[in-house]
Short mmCIF file of C-alpha atoms in Angstrom, two decimals:
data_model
loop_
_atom_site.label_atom_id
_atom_site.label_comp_id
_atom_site.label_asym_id
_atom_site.label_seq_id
_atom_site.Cartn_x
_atom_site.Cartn_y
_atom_site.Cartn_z
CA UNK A 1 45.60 -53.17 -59.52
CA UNK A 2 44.64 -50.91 -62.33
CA UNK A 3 41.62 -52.22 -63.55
CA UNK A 4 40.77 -51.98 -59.93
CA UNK A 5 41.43 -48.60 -59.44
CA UNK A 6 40.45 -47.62 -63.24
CA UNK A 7 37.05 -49.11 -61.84
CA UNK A 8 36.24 -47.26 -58.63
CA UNK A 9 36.59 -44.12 -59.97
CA UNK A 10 33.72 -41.46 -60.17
CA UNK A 11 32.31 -41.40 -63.29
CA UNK A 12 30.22 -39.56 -65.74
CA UNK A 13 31.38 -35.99 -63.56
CA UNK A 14 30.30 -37.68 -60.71
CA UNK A 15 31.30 -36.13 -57.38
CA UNK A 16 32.02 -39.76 -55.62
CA UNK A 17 33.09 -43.20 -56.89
CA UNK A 18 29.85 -45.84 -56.97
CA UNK A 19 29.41 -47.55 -53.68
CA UNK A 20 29.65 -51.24 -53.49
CA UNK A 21 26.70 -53.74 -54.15
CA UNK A 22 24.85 -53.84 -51.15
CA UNK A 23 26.21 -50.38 -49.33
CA UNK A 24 23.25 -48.92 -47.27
CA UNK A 25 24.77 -45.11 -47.22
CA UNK A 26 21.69 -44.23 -48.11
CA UNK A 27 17.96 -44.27 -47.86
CA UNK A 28 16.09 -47.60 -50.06
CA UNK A 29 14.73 -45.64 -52.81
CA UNK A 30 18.02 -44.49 -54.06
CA UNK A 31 19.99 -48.01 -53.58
CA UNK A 32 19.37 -48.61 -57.39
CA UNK A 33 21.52 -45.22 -57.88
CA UNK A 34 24.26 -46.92 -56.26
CA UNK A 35 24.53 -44.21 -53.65
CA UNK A 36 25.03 -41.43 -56.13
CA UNK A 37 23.76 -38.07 -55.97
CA UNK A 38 22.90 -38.09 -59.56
CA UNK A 39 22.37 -41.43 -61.67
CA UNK A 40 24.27 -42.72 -63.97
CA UNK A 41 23.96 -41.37 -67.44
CA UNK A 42 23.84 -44.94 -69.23
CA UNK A 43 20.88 -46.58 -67.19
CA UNK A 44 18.69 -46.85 -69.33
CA UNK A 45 15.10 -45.51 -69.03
CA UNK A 46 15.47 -43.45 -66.16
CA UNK A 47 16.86 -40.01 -67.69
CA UNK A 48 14.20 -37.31 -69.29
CA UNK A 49 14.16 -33.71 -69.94
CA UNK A 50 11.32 -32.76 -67.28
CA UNK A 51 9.39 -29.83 -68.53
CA UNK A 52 5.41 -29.75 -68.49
CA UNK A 53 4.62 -31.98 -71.13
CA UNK A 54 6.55 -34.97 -70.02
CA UNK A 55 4.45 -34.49 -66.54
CA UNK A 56 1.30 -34.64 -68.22
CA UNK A 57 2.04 -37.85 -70.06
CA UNK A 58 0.91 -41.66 -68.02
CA UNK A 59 3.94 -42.77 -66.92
CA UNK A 60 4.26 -46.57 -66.37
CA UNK A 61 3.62 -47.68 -61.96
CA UNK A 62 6.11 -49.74 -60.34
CA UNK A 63 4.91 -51.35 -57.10
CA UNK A 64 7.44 -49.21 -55.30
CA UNK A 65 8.02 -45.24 -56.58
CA UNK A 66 10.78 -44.88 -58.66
CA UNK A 67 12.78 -41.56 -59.50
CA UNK A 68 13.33 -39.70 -63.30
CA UNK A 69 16.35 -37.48 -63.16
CA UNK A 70 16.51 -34.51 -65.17
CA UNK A 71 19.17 -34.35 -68.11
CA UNK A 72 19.88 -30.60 -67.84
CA UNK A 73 20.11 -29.76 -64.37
CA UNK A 74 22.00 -32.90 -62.22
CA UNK A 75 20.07 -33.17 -58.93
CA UNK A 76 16.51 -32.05 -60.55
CA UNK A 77 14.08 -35.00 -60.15
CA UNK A 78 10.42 -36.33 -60.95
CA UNK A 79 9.37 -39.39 -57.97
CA UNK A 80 6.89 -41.33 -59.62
CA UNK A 81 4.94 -42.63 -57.11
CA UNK A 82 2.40 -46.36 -57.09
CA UNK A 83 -0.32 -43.80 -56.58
CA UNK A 84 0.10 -42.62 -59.99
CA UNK A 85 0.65 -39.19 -58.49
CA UNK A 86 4.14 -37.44 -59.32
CA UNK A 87 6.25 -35.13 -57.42
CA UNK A 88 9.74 -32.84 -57.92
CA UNK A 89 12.48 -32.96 -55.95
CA UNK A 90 15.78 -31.78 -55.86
CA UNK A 91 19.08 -34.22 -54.04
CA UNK A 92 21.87 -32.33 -53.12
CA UNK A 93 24.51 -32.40 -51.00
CA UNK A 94 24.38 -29.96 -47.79
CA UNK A 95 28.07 -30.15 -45.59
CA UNK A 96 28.60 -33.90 -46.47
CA UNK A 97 24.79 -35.18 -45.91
CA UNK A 98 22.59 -35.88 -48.99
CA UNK A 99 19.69 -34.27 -48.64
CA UNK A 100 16.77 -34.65 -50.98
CA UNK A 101 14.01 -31.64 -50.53
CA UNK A 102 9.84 -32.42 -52.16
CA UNK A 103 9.43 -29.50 -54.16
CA UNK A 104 5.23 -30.05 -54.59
CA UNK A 105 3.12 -32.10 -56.50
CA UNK A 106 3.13 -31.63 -60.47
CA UNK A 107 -0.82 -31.04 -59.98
CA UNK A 108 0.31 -28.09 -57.93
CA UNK A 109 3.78 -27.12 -59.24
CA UNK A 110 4.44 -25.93 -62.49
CA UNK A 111 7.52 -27.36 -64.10
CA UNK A 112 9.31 -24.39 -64.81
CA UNK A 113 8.62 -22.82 -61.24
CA UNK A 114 9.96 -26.38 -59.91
CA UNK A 115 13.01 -26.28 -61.68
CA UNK A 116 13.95 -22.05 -60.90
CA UNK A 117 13.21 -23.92 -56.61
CA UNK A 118 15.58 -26.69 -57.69
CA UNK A 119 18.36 -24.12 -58.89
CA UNK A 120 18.04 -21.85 -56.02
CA UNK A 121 18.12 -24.24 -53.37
CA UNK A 122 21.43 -25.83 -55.08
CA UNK A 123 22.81 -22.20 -55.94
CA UNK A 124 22.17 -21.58 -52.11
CA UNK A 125 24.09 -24.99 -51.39
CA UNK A 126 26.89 -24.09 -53.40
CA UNK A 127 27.58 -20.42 -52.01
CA UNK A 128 27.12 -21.81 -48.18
CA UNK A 129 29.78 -20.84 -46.04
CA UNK A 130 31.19 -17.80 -48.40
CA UNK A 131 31.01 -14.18 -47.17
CA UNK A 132 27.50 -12.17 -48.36
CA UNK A 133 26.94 -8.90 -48.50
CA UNK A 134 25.92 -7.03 -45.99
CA UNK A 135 22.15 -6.05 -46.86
CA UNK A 136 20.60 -2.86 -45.43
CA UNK A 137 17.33 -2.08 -45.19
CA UNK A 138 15.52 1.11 -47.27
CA UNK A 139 16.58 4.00 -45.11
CA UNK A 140 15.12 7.81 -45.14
CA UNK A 141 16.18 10.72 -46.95
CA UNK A 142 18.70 12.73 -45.55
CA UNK A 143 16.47 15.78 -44.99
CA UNK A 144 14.19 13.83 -42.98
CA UNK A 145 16.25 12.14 -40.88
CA UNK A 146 18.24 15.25 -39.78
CA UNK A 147 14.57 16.35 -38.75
CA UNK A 148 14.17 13.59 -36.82
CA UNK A 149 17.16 12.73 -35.27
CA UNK A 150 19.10 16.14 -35.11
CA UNK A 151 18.67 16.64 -31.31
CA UNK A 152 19.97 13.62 -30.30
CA UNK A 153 23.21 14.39 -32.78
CA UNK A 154 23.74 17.92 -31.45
CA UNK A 155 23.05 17.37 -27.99
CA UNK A 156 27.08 16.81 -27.25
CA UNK A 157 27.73 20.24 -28.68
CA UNK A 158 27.98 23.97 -27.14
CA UNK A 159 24.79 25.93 -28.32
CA UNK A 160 27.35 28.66 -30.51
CA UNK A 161 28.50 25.03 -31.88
CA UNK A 162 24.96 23.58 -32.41
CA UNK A 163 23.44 27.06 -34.22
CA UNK A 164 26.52 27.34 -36.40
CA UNK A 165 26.23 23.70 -37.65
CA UNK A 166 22.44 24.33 -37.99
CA UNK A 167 23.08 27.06 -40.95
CA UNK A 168 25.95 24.86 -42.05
CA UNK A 169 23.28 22.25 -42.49
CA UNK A 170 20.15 24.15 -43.55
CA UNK A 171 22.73 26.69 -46.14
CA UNK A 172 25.54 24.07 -47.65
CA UNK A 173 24.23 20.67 -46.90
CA UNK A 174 20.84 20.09 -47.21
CA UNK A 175 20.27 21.65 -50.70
CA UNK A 176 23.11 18.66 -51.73
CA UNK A 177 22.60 15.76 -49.90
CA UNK A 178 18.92 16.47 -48.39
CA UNK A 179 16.44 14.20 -51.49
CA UNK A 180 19.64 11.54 -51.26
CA UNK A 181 19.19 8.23 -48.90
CA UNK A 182 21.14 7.81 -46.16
CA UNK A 183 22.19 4.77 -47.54
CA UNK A 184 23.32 5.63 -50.70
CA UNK A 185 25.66 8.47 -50.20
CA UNK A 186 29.02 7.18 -51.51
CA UNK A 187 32.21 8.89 -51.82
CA UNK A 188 31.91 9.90 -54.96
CA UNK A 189 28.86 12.25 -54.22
CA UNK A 190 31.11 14.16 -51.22
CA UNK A 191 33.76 14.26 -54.13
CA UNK A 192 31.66 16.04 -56.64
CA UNK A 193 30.49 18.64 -53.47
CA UNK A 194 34.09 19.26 -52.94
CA UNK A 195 34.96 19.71 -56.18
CA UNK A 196 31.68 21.99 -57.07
CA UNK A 197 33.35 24.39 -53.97
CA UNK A 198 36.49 24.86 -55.24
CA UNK A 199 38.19 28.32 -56.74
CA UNK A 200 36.61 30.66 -53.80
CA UNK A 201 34.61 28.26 -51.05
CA UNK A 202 36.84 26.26 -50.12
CA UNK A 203 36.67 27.01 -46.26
CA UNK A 204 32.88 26.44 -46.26
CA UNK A 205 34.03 22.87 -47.75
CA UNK A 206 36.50 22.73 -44.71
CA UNK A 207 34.37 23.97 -42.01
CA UNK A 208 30.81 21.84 -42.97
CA UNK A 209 32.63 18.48 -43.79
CA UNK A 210 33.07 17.70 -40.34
CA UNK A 211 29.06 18.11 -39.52
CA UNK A 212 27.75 16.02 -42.99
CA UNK A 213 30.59 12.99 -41.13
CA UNK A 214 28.69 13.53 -37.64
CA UNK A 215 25.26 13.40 -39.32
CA UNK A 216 26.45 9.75 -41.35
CA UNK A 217 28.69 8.45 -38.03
CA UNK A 218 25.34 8.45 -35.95
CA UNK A 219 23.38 6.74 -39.17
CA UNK A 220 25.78 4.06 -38.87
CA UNK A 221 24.74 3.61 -35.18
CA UNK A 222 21.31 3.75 -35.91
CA UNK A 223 22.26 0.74 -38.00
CA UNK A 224 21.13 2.79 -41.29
CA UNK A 225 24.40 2.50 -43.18
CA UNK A 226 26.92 -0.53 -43.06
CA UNK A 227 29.75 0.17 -39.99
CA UNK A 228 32.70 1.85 -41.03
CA UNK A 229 30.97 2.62 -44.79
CA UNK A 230 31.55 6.70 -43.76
CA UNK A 231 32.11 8.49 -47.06
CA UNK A 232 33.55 11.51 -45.13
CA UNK A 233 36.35 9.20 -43.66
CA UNK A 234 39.72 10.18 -44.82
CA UNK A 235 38.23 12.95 -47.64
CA UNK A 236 41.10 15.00 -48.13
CA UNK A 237 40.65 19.23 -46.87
CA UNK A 238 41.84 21.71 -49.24
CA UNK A 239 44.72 23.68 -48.00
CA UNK A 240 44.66 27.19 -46.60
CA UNK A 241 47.17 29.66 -46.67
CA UNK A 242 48.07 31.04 -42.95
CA UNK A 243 46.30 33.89 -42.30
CA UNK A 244 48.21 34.46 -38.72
CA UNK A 245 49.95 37.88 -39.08
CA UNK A 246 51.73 40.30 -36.10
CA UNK A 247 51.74 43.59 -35.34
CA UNK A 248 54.76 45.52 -36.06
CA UNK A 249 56.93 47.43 -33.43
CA UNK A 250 55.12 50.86 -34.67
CA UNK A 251 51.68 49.20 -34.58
CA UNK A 252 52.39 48.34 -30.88
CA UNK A 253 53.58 51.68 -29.93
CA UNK A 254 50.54 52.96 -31.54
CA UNK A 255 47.78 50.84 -29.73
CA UNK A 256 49.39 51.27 -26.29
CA UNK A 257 49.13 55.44 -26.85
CA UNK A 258 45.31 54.49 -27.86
CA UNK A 259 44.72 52.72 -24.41
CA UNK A 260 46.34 54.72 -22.39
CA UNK A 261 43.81 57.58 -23.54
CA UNK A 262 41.51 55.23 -23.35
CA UNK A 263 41.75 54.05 -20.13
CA UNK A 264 40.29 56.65 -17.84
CA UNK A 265 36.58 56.10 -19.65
CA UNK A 266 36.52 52.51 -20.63
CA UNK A 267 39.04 50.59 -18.29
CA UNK A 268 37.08 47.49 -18.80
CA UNK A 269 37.33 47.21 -22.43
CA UNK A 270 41.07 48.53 -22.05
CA UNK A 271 41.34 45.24 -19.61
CA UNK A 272 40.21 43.25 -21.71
CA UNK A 273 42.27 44.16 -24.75
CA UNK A 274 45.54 44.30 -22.97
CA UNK A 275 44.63 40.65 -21.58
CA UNK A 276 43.99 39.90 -25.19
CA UNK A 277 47.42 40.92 -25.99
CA UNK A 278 49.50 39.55 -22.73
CA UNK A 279 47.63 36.14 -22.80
CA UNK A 280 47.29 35.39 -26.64
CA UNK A 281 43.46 33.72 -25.47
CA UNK A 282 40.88 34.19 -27.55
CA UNK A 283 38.41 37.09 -27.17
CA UNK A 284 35.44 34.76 -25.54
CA UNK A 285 37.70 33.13 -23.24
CA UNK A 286 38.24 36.66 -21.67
CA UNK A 287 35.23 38.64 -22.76
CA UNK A 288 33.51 36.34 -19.98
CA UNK A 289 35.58 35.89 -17.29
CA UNK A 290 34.12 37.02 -14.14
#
């Protein structure tokens, strides 16, 4: 029972055990290999390190073609064919199928470039199935697509909304972020603005965040940055004192003596301030009711 099992096991690194004489797993010019995806290392004869030179050289016919494996990289291959012409080739192993891939003639192929094929298409076999990286293409500066693209982004707003995030843009924004990609704005970059704003701007900071996240939210639909790669999302504010303050009970007495002299010769503007001060609405809201 040992030696049996101390015999069937895969050897020389190997990934599987050598088939049984006489196995036809696979195709006839690699039933000498015993069904292995790389040779064995003690055949003798059949092992070379394939680099230019050993291409050049007059390698012995067989009436059938017969394979030279590489010694460096395992699956790297020269087919020697009764033509005298030779060829590379690479055998790997693609989700449990052997696969083995021509890579060109050696009249055509240099050796090196044959070999940098072979590792890529075995680096490519190895990494199938594993997550990549999302890969996005070269995207415009910042400046220019705000140029292009800013109707379309503003078109949901109010026009006061729209001309007040226009000089955000064109006064706090752009001279920042305008030469940057809109691919390559990180988090880091909106932490350095933030930080350049702080003892005395923080409310522009406050109020203009909110338009550089609307101008990045519609790249990402555009499909210009990766989804959900906003660097405005969850970038802290900086915290403002209240400014809310009340009048006192001598402050009222005094503005009700100043509209009640008022009243006779504005009593629109009176109207409109006493709303102001029953309703708590802001001055807009009842500046234009009609």
């Amino acid at each position: 029972m040992l030696a049996t099992l101390s015999g069937s096991r895969a050897v020389d690194g190997q990934p599987v055990p050598p088939n049984p004489q006489g196995c036809a797993t696979f195709e006839a010019s690699s039933a000498s290999d015993d069904g292995l995806m790389v040779p064995r290392r003690h055949k003798p004869g059949r092992r070379a390190f394939l680099d230019g030179n050993f291409a050049r050289r007059k390698l012995p016919l067989a009436a059938s073609e017969y394979c030279i494996w590489d010694t460096e990289l395992p699956g790297f291959g020269l087919r020697v064919r009764p033509t005298g012409r030779y060829y590379w080739f690479v055998r790997l192993r693609h989700r449990g199928k052997h696969r083995r891939i021509t890579l060109g003639c050696t009249d055509d192929v240099d050796a090196v470039l044959a070999r940098t094929q072979a590792r890529r298409l075995l680096a490519e076999v190895a990494l199938d199935g594993l997550p990549k990286r999302t890969v996005v293409k070269a995207t415009p500066i910042l400046s220019d697509f705000v140029e292009t693209y800013w109707g379309d982004i503003a078109r949901h707003w109010k026009p006061s909304t729209q001309k007040r995030n226009l000089g955000a843009w064109k006064r706090d924004l752009l001279p920042v972020f305008g030469a940057i990609r809109v691919a390559d704005i990180v988090p880091a970059d909106v932490l350095r603005w933030r930080d350049s704003l702080a003892g005395g701007r923080e409310v522009t900071f406050n109020c203009t965040l909110p338009v550089l996240a609307s101008l990045l939210k519609y790249s990402e639909q555009l499909h210009l940055r990766r989804k959900g790669s906003n660097p405005c999302r969850g970038m802290s504010r900086y915290k403002r004192p209240p400014c809310e303050r009340y009048l006192t009970p001598l402050e009222y007495r005094r503005i009700g003596a100043a509209l009640r002299e008022a009243e006779a010769s504005s009593p629109g503007e009176v109207a409109i301030v006493r709303l102001l001060l029953y309703t708590g609405a802001r001055i807009s809201e009842i500046r234009d009711l009609r």
